[in-house]
Tab-separated table of C-alpha atoms in Angstrom:
chain	number	residue	atom	x	y	z
A	1	MET	CA	-20.607	-19.940	-18.459
A	2	ARG	CA	-18.265	-19.267	-21.387
A	3	ASN	CA	-14.606	-20.303	-21.508
A	4	PHE	CA	-11.722	-17.954	-22.088
A	5	PRO	CA	-9.956	-18.159	-25.460
A	6	PRO	CA	-6.645	-20.068	-25.401
A	7	THR	CA	-4.232	-17.865	-23.497
A	8	SER	CA	-1.063	-17.855	-21.473
A	9	VAL	CA	-2.754	-15.941	-18.638
A	10	GLU	CA	-1.404	-17.293	-15.383
A	11	VAL	CA	-3.269	-17.607	-12.080
A	12	LEU	CA	-1.230	-18.268	-8.937
A	13	CYS	CA	-2.978	-20.532	-6.377
A	14	VAL	CA	-1.582	-20.149	-2.854
A	15	SER	CA	-2.574	-22.807	-0.309
A	16	GLY	CA	-0.866	-25.111	2.170
A	17	ASP	CA	-3.326	-27.817	1.080
A	18	ALA	CA	-1.770	-29.510	-1.981
A	19	GLN	CA	-5.044	-31.247	-2.841
A	20	LEU	CA	-6.934	-27.941	-2.824
A	21	SER	CA	-4.286	-26.317	-5.050
A	22	GLU	CA	-4.509	-29.181	-7.536
A	23	GLU	CA	-8.316	-28.926	-7.591
A	24	LEU	CA	-8.060	-25.198	-8.368
A	25	ILE	CA	-5.542	-25.769	-11.155
A	26	GLN	CA	-7.779	-28.417	-12.746
A	27	LEU	CA	-10.802	-26.075	-12.608
A	28	LEU	CA	-8.751	-23.232	-14.110
A	29	ARG	CA	-7.623	-25.555	-16.892
A	30	LYS	CA	-11.281	-26.025	-17.868
A	31	LEU	CA	-11.401	-22.239	-18.301
A	32	ARG	CA	-8.278	-22.451	-20.496
A	33	LEU	CA	-6.225	-20.654	-17.897
A	34	ARG	CA	-2.803	-21.753	-16.732
A	35	GLY	CA	-2.519	-22.202	-12.965
A	36	GLU	CA	0.538	-22.587	-10.788
A	37	ALA	CA	0.663	-23.593	-7.124
A	38	ALA	CA	2.525	-22.048	-4.180
A	39	HIS	CA	2.276	-23.585	-0.723
A	40	SER	CA	3.299	-20.660	1.515
A	41	THR	CA	3.522	-16.876	1.611
A	42	SER	CA	7.294	-16.889	1.088
A	43	GLN	CA	7.122	-19.239	-1.906
A	44	ALA	CA	4.290	-17.241	-3.479
A	45	LEU	CA	6.162	-13.943	-3.165
A	46	GLN	CA	9.272	-15.521	-4.697
A	47	MET	CA	7.249	-16.809	-7.668
A	48	ILE	CA	5.585	-13.398	-8.127
A	49	ASN	CA	9.031	-11.777	-8.044
A	50	ARG	CA	10.116	-14.005	-10.955
A	51	ARG	CA	6.929	-13.687	-13.020
A	52	THR	CA	3.883	-11.512	-12.313
A	53	PRO	CA	0.587	-13.442	-12.553
A	54	SER	CA	-2.665	-11.921	-13.804
A	55	LEU	CA	-4.574	-13.080	-10.721
A	56	VAL	CA	-3.875	-14.664	-7.321
A	57	ILE	CA	-6.191	-17.055	-5.456
A	58	VAL	CA	-5.083	-17.422	-1.833
A	59	ASP	CA	-6.308	-19.604	1.045
A	60	PHE	CA	-7.405	-17.859	4.252
A	61	ILE	CA	-4.982	-19.982	6.328
A	62	LEU	CA	-1.437	-20.629	5.090
A	63	ALA	CA	1.416	-22.721	6.452
A	64	ASP	CA	3.439	-19.635	7.424
A	65	GLY	CA	0.703	-17.123	8.262
A	66	SER	CA	-2.640	-16.044	6.851
A	67	GLY	CA	-4.034	-14.987	3.505
A	68	LEU	CA	-4.622	-11.504	4.903
A	69	GLU	CA	-0.947	-11.167	5.832
A	70	PHE	CA	-0.039	-12.331	2.317
A	71	ILE	CA	-2.260	-9.589	0.819
A	72	ARG	CA	-0.649	-6.998	3.089
A	73	GLN	CA	2.822	-8.012	1.904
A	74	LEU	CA	1.669	-8.059	-1.719
A	75	ARG	CA	0.359	-4.477	-1.412
A	76	LEU	CA	3.766	-3.425	-0.061
A	77	THR	CA	5.470	-4.720	-3.226
A	78	ARG	CA	5.595	-1.971	-5.847
A	79	PHE	CA	5.515	-4.130	-8.982
A	80	ALA	CA	2.817	-6.479	-7.617
A	81	SER	CA	0.608	-4.102	-5.626
A	82	ARG	CA	-2.168	-3.977	-8.238
A	83	ILE	CA	-2.608	-7.727	-8.799
A	84	PRO	CA	-6.213	-8.734	-7.969
A	85	VAL	CA	-6.589	-11.331	-5.214
A	86	LEU	CA	-9.440	-13.772	-4.561
A	87	MET	CA	-9.643	-15.304	-1.064
A	88	LEU	CA	-10.689	-18.902	-0.320
A	89	ALA	CA	-12.446	-19.120	3.056
A	90	THR	CA	-15.346	-20.548	5.003
A	91	ASN	CA	-18.435	-18.411	5.552
A	92	PHE	CA	-17.399	-17.901	9.190
A	93	GLN	CA	-13.896	-16.670	8.250
A	94	ALA	CA	-15.256	-14.219	5.695
A	95	GLU	CA	-17.879	-12.929	8.122
A	96	HIS	CA	-15.291	-12.438	10.860
A	97	TYR	CA	-13.007	-10.565	8.439
A	98	ARG	CA	-15.741	-8.145	7.415
A	99	THR	CA	-16.549	-7.443	11.068
A	100	HIS	CA	-13.069	-7.024	12.541
A	101	HIS	CA	-10.409	-6.464	9.847
A	102	ASN	CA	-9.501	-2.969	8.611
A	103	GLY	CA	-6.389	-3.735	6.529
A	104	PRO	CA	-5.997	-4.563	2.816
A	105	GLY	CA	-8.438	-7.250	1.747
A	106	PRO	CA	-9.280	-9.414	-1.269
A	107	GLN	CA	-11.226	-8.261	-4.305
A	108	ASP	CA	-13.694	-11.136	-3.899
A	109	TRP	CA	-14.374	-14.237	-1.779
A	110	LEU	CA	-14.600	-17.862	-2.870
A	111	TYR	CA	-16.327	-20.068	-0.319
A	112	LYS	CA	-15.339	-23.609	0.577
A	113	PRO	CA	-16.159	-26.112	-0.790
A	114	ILE	CA	-15.295	-24.543	-4.160
A	115	ASP	CA	-18.212	-23.879	-6.487
A	116	GLU	CA	-17.042	-24.165	-10.108
A	117	GLU	CA	-19.510	-21.625	-11.489
A	118	ARG	CA	-18.730	-19.013	-8.825
A	119	LEU	CA	-14.998	-19.556	-9.399
A	120	GLY	CA	-15.425	-19.027	-13.145
A	121	ASN	CA	-17.477	-15.860	-12.716
A	122	ALA	CA	-15.008	-14.367	-10.216
A	123	VAL	CA	-12.009	-15.186	-12.408
A	124	MET	CA	-13.692	-13.674	-15.498
A	125	GLN	CA	-14.423	-10.507	-13.543
A	126	TRP	CA	-10.967	-9.986	-12.074
A	127	VAL	CA	-8.284	-11.667	-14.204
A	128	GLY	CA	-5.919	-9.051	-15.634
A	129	VAL	CA	-7.692	-6.149	-13.882
A	130	GLU	CA	-5.583	-3.601	-11.998
A	131	VAL	CA	-6.996	-3.090	-8.521
A	132	LYS	CA	-7.427	0.328	-6.934
A	133	GLU	CA	-5.115	-0.308	-3.983
A	134	ALA	CA	-1.895	1.341	-5.094
A	135	PHE	CA	1.542	0.588	-3.670
A	136	VAL	CA	1.856	1.795	-0.067
A	137	PRO	CA	5.444	2.128	1.213
A	138	GLU	CA	6.183	0.469	4.549
A	139	HIS	CA	6.974	3.745	6.328
A	140	HIS	CA	3.476	5.088	5.569
A	141	ASP	CA	1.977	2.641	8.037
A	142	PRO	CA	0.847	4.746	11.021
A	143	ASP	CA	1.897	2.082	13.497
A	144	PRO	CA	4.479	-0.464	12.252
A	145	GLY	CA	4.353	-2.241	15.623
A	146	ARG	CA	0.733	-3.111	14.929
A	147	LEU	CA	1.892	-5.466	12.194
A	148	LEU	CA	3.878	-7.541	14.704
A	149	THR	CA	1.066	-8.087	17.209
A	150	GLU	CA	-2.686	-8.578	17.259
A	151	GLN	CA	-4.896	-7.559	20.123
A	152	GLY	CA	-8.519	-7.226	21.161
A	153	THR	CA	-11.031	-8.331	23.790
A	154	PHE	CA	-13.153	-11.444	24.199
A	155	ARG	CA	-16.220	-9.226	23.872
A	156	GLU	CA	-15.231	-8.714	20.217
A	157	LEU	CA	-14.083	-12.283	19.576
A	158	PRO	CA	-14.687	-15.227	21.941
A	159	PHE	CA	-11.731	-16.884	23.655
A	160	ALA	CA	-12.289	-20.165	21.788
A	161	ARG	CA	-11.933	-18.432	18.413
A	162	VAL	CA	-8.918	-16.377	19.503
A	163	LEU	CA	-7.205	-19.584	20.665
A	164	VAL	CA	-7.813	-21.337	17.340
A	165	LEU	CA	-6.691	-18.405	15.178
A	166	ALA	CA	-3.604	-17.746	17.330
A	167	GLY	CA	-2.603	-21.407	17.121
A	168	ARG	CA	-2.818	-21.329	13.337
A	169	ARG	CA	-0.237	-18.556	13.229
A	170	GLY	CA	2.408	-21.056	14.334
A	171	VAL	CA	4.697	-20.679	17.338
A	172	GLY	CA	3.604	-17.747	19.464
A	173	CYS	CA	2.334	-16.435	22.779
A	174	LEU	CA	-1.171	-15.299	23.696
A	175	ALA	CA	-1.208	-12.853	26.638
A	176	ILE	CA	-4.507	-12.286	28.484
A	177	ARG	CA	-5.235	-9.726	31.202
A	178	GLN	CA	-8.290	-9.240	33.436
A	179	ARG	CA	-7.732	-6.497	36.013
A	180	GLU	CA	-4.948	-7.742	38.319
A	181	GLN	CA	-4.964	-11.279	36.866
A	182	TRP	CA	-3.024	-12.334	33.785
A	183	LEU	CA	-2.148	-15.427	31.772
A	184	GLN	CA	0.344	-16.241	29.046
A	185	ILE	CA	-0.361	-19.209	26.789
A	186	GLY	CA	2.342	-20.761	24.635
A	187	LEU	CA	1.036	-22.084	21.305
A	188	ALA	CA	2.439	-24.091	18.409
A	189	GLY	CA	0.006	-24.965	15.623
A	190	ASP	CA	-2.881	-27.005	16.982
A	191	ARG	CA	-1.357	-27.476	20.449
A	192	LEU	CA	-0.826	-25.548	23.648
A	193	THR	CA	2.798	-25.835	24.795
A	194	GLY	CA	2.786	-24.078	28.161
A	195	LEU	CA	1.089	-21.731	30.579
A	196	ALA	CA	2.150	-18.931	32.922
A	197	SER	CA	-0.198	-16.895	35.073
A	198	SER	CA	-0.537	-14.657	38.091
A	199	TYR	CA	-2.342	-17.386	40.021
A	200	ILE	CA	-0.572	-20.630	39.132
A	201	SER	CA	2.449	-21.823	41.102
A	202	ASP	CA	4.223	-24.890	42.418
A	203	SER	CA	2.229	-24.596	45.649
A	204	SER	CA	-1.065	-24.744	43.731
A	205	LEU	CA	0.101	-28.027	42.174
A	206	GLY	CA	0.902	-29.200	45.701
A	207	ARG	CA	-2.644	-28.416	46.804
A	208	LEU	CA	-4.021	-30.307	43.823
A	209	LEU	CA	-1.940	-33.399	44.665
A	210	LEU	CA	-2.926	-33.111	48.315
A	211	GLN	CA	-6.637	-32.965	47.466
A	212	SER	CA	-6.325	-36.007	45.214
A	213	GLY	CA	-4.644	-37.962	48.026
A	214	ARG	CA	-1.479	-38.502	45.985
A	215	ILE	CA	0.741	-36.856	48.638
A	216	ASN	CA	0.285	-36.052	52.351
A	217	HIS	CA	0.929	-32.893	54.374
A	218	GLN	CA	4.411	-34.050	55.444
A	219	ILE	CA	5.552	-34.572	51.843
A	220	LEU	CA	4.166	-31.163	50.923
A	221	ALA	CA	6.012	-29.514	53.836
A	222	ASP	CA	9.307	-31.214	52.869
A	223	ALA	CA	8.859	-30.158	49.252
A	224	GLN	CA	8.120	-26.547	50.213
A	225	ALA	CA	11.326	-26.433	52.261
A	226	ALA	CA	13.253	-27.610	49.196
A	227	MET	CA	11.466	-25.010	47.034
A	228	ALA	CA	12.733	-22.272	49.364
A	229	GLY	CA	16.229	-23.321	48.292
A	230	GLY	CA	15.388	-22.942	44.612
A	231	LYS	CA	14.228	-26.466	43.836
A	232	ARG	CA	11.155	-26.883	41.608
A	233	PHE	CA	8.289	-28.772	43.207
A	234	GLY	CA	7.808	-31.298	40.401
A	235	GLU	CA	11.510	-32.027	40.113
A	236	TRP	CA	11.737	-32.684	43.867
A	237	LEU	CA	8.817	-35.147	43.739
A	238	ILE	CA	10.356	-37.066	40.836
A	239	GLU	CA	13.819	-37.036	42.423
A	240	HIS	CA	12.472	-38.532	45.670
A	241	GLU	CA	10.313	-41.012	43.726
A	242	TRP	CA	7.055	-39.753	45.168
A	243	LEU	CA	5.746	-39.273	41.646
A	244	GLY	CA	6.688	-40.526	38.173
A	245	ARG	CA	7.141	-38.054	35.342
A	246	ASP	CA	4.111	-39.326	33.446
A	247	GLU	CA	1.934	-39.040	36.539
A	248	LEU	CA	3.255	-35.554	37.246
A	249	ASN	CA	2.446	-34.501	33.668
A	250	GLU	CA	-1.071	-35.865	34.110
A	251	HIS	CA	-1.608	-33.701	37.204
A	252	LEU	CA	-0.032	-30.680	35.504
A	253	GLU	CA	-2.353	-31.119	32.543
A	254	LYS	CA	-5.331	-31.273	34.890
A	255	GLN	CA	-4.256	-28.022	36.531
A	256	VAL	CA	-3.686	-26.310	33.175
A	257	MET	CA	-7.089	-27.437	31.875
A	258	GLU	CA	-8.760	-26.048	34.986
A	259	LYS	CA	-7.138	-22.632	34.494
A	260	LEU	CA	-7.743	-22.487	30.754
A	261	THR	CA	-11.356	-23.584	30.685
A	262	ALA	CA	-12.161	-20.818	33.192
A	263	LEU	CA	-11.485	-18.390	30.316
A	264	PHE	CA	-14.688	-19.619	28.644
A	265	SER	CA	-16.755	-18.195	31.517
A	266	TRP	CA	-18.517	-14.811	31.519
A	267	ARG	CA	-16.010	-13.611	34.144
A	268	TRP	CA	-13.360	-13.184	31.420
A	269	TYR	CA	-15.748	-11.678	28.845
A	270	ASP	CA	-14.151	-8.207	28.916
A	271	SER	CA	-10.558	-9.433	29.155
A	272	ALA	CA	-7.945	-7.948	26.830
A	273	TRP	CA	-5.689	-10.223	24.788
A	274	GLN	CA	-2.578	-9.714	22.704
A	275	TYR	CA	-0.773	-12.122	20.383
A	276	GLU	CA	2.953	-12.100	19.648
A	277	ALA	CA	4.799	-14.463	17.332
A	278	GLY	CA	7.850	-16.291	18.661
A	279	ASP	CA	8.824	-18.915	21.212
A	280	CYS	CA	7.921	-17.997	24.803
A	281	ALA	CA	8.797	-21.348	26.453
A	282	ALA	CA	11.270	-19.729	28.848
A	283	ALA	CA	8.491	-17.661	30.436
A	284	MET	CA	6.147	-20.585	31.059
A	285	HIS	CA	5.416	-21.759	34.629
A	286	VAL	CA	4.107	-25.089	33.341
A	287	ARG	CA	5.160	-26.856	30.154
A	288	THR	CA	2.754	-29.347	28.673
A	289	GLU	CA	1.211	-30.324	25.341
A	290	ILE	CA	-2.573	-30.249	25.072
A	291	PRO	CA	-4.503	-30.261	21.754
A	292	ILE	CA	-6.435	-27.026	21.251
A	293	ARG	CA	-9.447	-29.079	20.146
A	294	ARG	CA	-9.607	-30.737	23.545
A	295	ILE	CA	-9.500	-27.350	25.314
A	296	ILE	CA	-12.269	-26.026	23.036
A	297	PHE	CA	-14.716	-28.865	23.647
A	298	THR	CA	-13.971	-29.087	27.389
A	299	GLY	CA	-14.459	-25.346	27.941
A	300	ILE	CA	-17.644	-25.148	25.881
A	301	THR	CA	-19.150	-28.178	27.627
A	302	LYS	CA	-18.347	-26.685	31.027
A	303	TYR	CA	-19.389	-23.057	30.545
A	304	TYR	CA	-21.779	-22.757	27.585
A	305	ASP	CA	-25.279	-23.352	28.926
A	306	ARG	CA	-28.551	-23.372	27.006
A	307	ASP	CA	-29.183	-19.620	27.334
A	308	ARG	CA	-25.745	-18.720	26.023
A	309	LEU	CA	-26.024	-21.121	23.082
A	310	GLU	CA	-29.487	-19.810	22.221
A	311	MET	CA	-28.093	-16.293	21.879
A	312	ILE	CA	-25.439	-17.601	19.461
A	313	PHE	CA	-27.635	-19.764	17.261
A	314	MET	CA	-30.652	-17.463	17.024
A	315	LYS	CA	-28.637	-14.820	15.119
A	316	ARG	CA	-29.543	-14.410	11.430
A	317	ASP	CA	-31.863	-17.425	11.413
A	318	ARG	CA	-28.936	-19.815	11.623
A	319	LEU	CA	-31.109	-22.393	13.371
A	320	TRP	CA	-32.966	-23.225	10.156
A	321	ARG	CA	-29.990	-23.294	7.823
A	322	PRO	CA	-28.411	-26.590	6.754
A	323	VAL	CA	-25.318	-27.792	8.591
A	324	ILE	CA	-22.502	-28.515	6.121
A	325	PRO	CA	-19.536	-30.627	7.263
A	326	THR	CA	-16.239	-29.262	5.928
A	327	THR	CA	-13.984	-32.103	7.030
A	328	PRO	CA	-13.884	-35.904	6.838
A	329	TYR	CA	-13.989	-38.140	9.911
A	330	ILE	CA	-11.559	-36.849	12.560
A	331	ASP	CA	-10.307	-39.010	15.424
A	332	GLU	CA	-9.340	-36.101	17.675
A	333	VAL	CA	-12.830	-34.667	18.148
A	334	PRO	CA	-15.164	-36.123	20.818
A	335	VAL	CA	-17.401	-39.042	19.882
A	336	PRO	CA	-20.604	-36.892	19.980
A	337	ALA	CA	-18.979	-34.437	17.555
A	338	ARG	CA	-18.140	-37.307	15.189
A	339	ARG	CA	-21.774	-38.410	15.290
A	340	LEU	CA	-22.817	-34.863	14.452
A	341	LEU	CA	-20.424	-34.691	11.479
A	342	ALA	CA	-21.686	-38.057	10.226
A	343	ALA	CA	-25.307	-36.875	10.464
A	344	ALA	CA	-24.705	-33.568	8.628
A	345	ASP	CA	-25.103	-33.811	4.860
A	346	GLY	CA	-25.314	-30.174	3.796
A	347	HIS	CA	-29.092	-30.279	3.275
A	348	ALA	CA	-30.716	-30.949	6.655
A	349	THR	CA	-31.418	-28.261	9.269
A	350	PRO	CA	-29.666	-28.487	12.652
A	351	ALA	CA	-32.901	-29.826	14.176
A	352	THR	CA	-32.859	-32.756	11.726
A	353	VAL	CA	-29.132	-33.369	12.227
A	354	ARG	CA	-29.679	-33.461	15.998
A	355	THR	CA	-32.389	-36.103	15.582
A	356	ARG	CA	-30.139	-38.203	13.352
A	357	ALA	CA	-27.251	-37.909	15.808
A	358	GLY	CA	-29.554	-38.893	18.699
A	359	MET	CA	-28.233	-36.119	20.944
A	360	GLU	CA	-29.807	-34.121	23.775
A	361	ILE	CA	-30.420	-30.505	22.738
A	362	SER	CA	-27.833	-28.729	24.947
A	363	ARG	CA	-25.113	-31.283	24.199
A	364	PHE	CA	-25.871	-31.033	20.481
A	365	TYR	CA	-25.439	-27.268	20.394
A	366	GLN	CA	-22.281	-27.456	22.518
A	367	MET	CA	-20.741	-29.869	19.985
A	368	LEU	CA	-22.026	-27.858	17.034
A	369	TYR	CA	-20.563	-24.640	18.427
A	370	GLY	CA	-17.196	-26.330	19.018
A	371	LEU	CA	-17.093	-27.665	15.445
A	372	TRP	CA	-18.154	-24.260	14.124
A	373	ILE	CA	-15.358	-22.501	16.050
A	374	LEU	CA	-12.854	-24.975	14.561
A	375	ASP	CA	-14.242	-24.410	11.021
A	376	LEU	CA	-15.244	-28.067	10.776
A	377	VAL	CA	-18.887	-27.219	10.005
A	378	ARG	CA	-20.553	-24.198	8.478
A	379	PHE	CA	-24.069	-22.940	7.825
A	380	GLY	CA	-25.284	-22.670	4.250
A	381	GLU	CA	-27.996	-20.571	2.713
A	382	PRO	CA	-31.615	-21.090	3.848
A	383	ILE	CA	-33.119	-24.232	2.339
A	384	LYS	CA	-34.854	-23.402	-0.948
A	385	SER	CA	-38.168	-25.097	-1.582
A	386	SER	CA	-41.214	-24.555	-3.790
A	387	GLN	CA	-43.362	-25.371	-0.762
A	388	PRO	CA	-44.390	-22.781	1.833
A	389	PRO	CA	-41.654	-22.347	4.499
A	390	ASN	CA	-43.519	-24.338	7.156
A	391	ALA	CA	-45.067	-26.990	4.909
A	392	ASP	CA	-42.525	-29.718	5.585
A	393	ARG	CA	-41.910	-29.037	9.287
A	394	SER	CA	-43.408	-30.821	12.237
A	395	ALA	CA	-45.848	-28.981	14.500
A	396	ALA	CA	-43.043	-28.487	17.027
A	397	GLU	CA	-40.717	-27.005	14.408
A	398	LYS	CA	-43.387	-24.550	13.245
A	399	GLU	CA	-43.099	-22.786	16.581
A	400	GLU	CA	-40.656	-19.955	17.099
A	401	PRO	CA	-37.100	-21.416	16.997
A	402	LEU	CA	-36.262	-20.123	20.484
A	403	GLU	CA	-39.293	-21.821	22.006
A	404	PHE	CA	-38.491	-25.016	20.105
A	405	ILE	CA	-35.024	-25.162	21.675
A	406	ARG	CA	-36.277	-24.352	25.153
A	407	ARG	CA	-38.972	-27.016	25.064
A	408	ASN	CA	-36.536	-29.685	23.851
């Protein structure tokens, strides 16, 4: 791969990950290109306003939004609308974009982890080129309200993925409706902050405490009388010292987890969802803080059985592709998931990783799916070998992948 001649061509690298930005700038320096870093959409647009770069490389997820939103704003800026943009993303993010996104997109994709040769080829192709997407004034958008909200169904995108992507947008509210039932989920980054629904109430918390033996029928009756006067059930219990605040929060969290994990079931498969940015704490029935990762792994473990996981992992021969970890050791994921990450080296097939991790087949694919949803693992290209495809597989692995999973 040839280098560029010495030049003052500038490439703007937009990412909330300072280490990733520095890595890009160092790689660009090898190509004799000058790189500058921006860590958010707002900072990048300010820098472009001061000096127009020849090329922009943007991360799929930014601190104040997404790379796709950044591209949309760039295309609405007359003097910058023709700057080529390369997008940094995982394979899963790029695949999801191609399936579901209809707005302005990047000129090319760079997959994580960054491949130096692919980066060089993409930069050589696009640096200084004017892209075809011309400036589009804001009022030409057929539905400006569409830019403020996102919506869809879980048939198009599973609840687990919607929850992760919505959380990454920052503070916002995810509204879900299934016939006469509805939920509203408050989100802030990687955490759930509250829940409101058509079937959660103070009385349902009372039933939960009654079933656990924490309160008796007389306490529940007294509390319900106080609730008729406007008192909240939890506040009354704390005030009368029947329950401490920490213990109440523990029971509330249990109730919230029960309601949320039900969304992983087939019953909510056709539900409609809509995301809106902004704080919705005032509308929440229950306020609590639960990591999204915990919700993901709990829901998948509870509702994703072998048949459902088989349908996911049989697509496009993913079963035989190497599992590539995209994150270092993480304390917040379950212990089995940590074992899986430790066993994945980017070369072995999932079957080999499962053997190394010492995990039962269904549990392995539950953990793998959870890590995949969170973008903590990805699937690479099929393993290349000079040997025949089945030469280095065991007799069991030479069978059809579906039968191999079922038998194990």
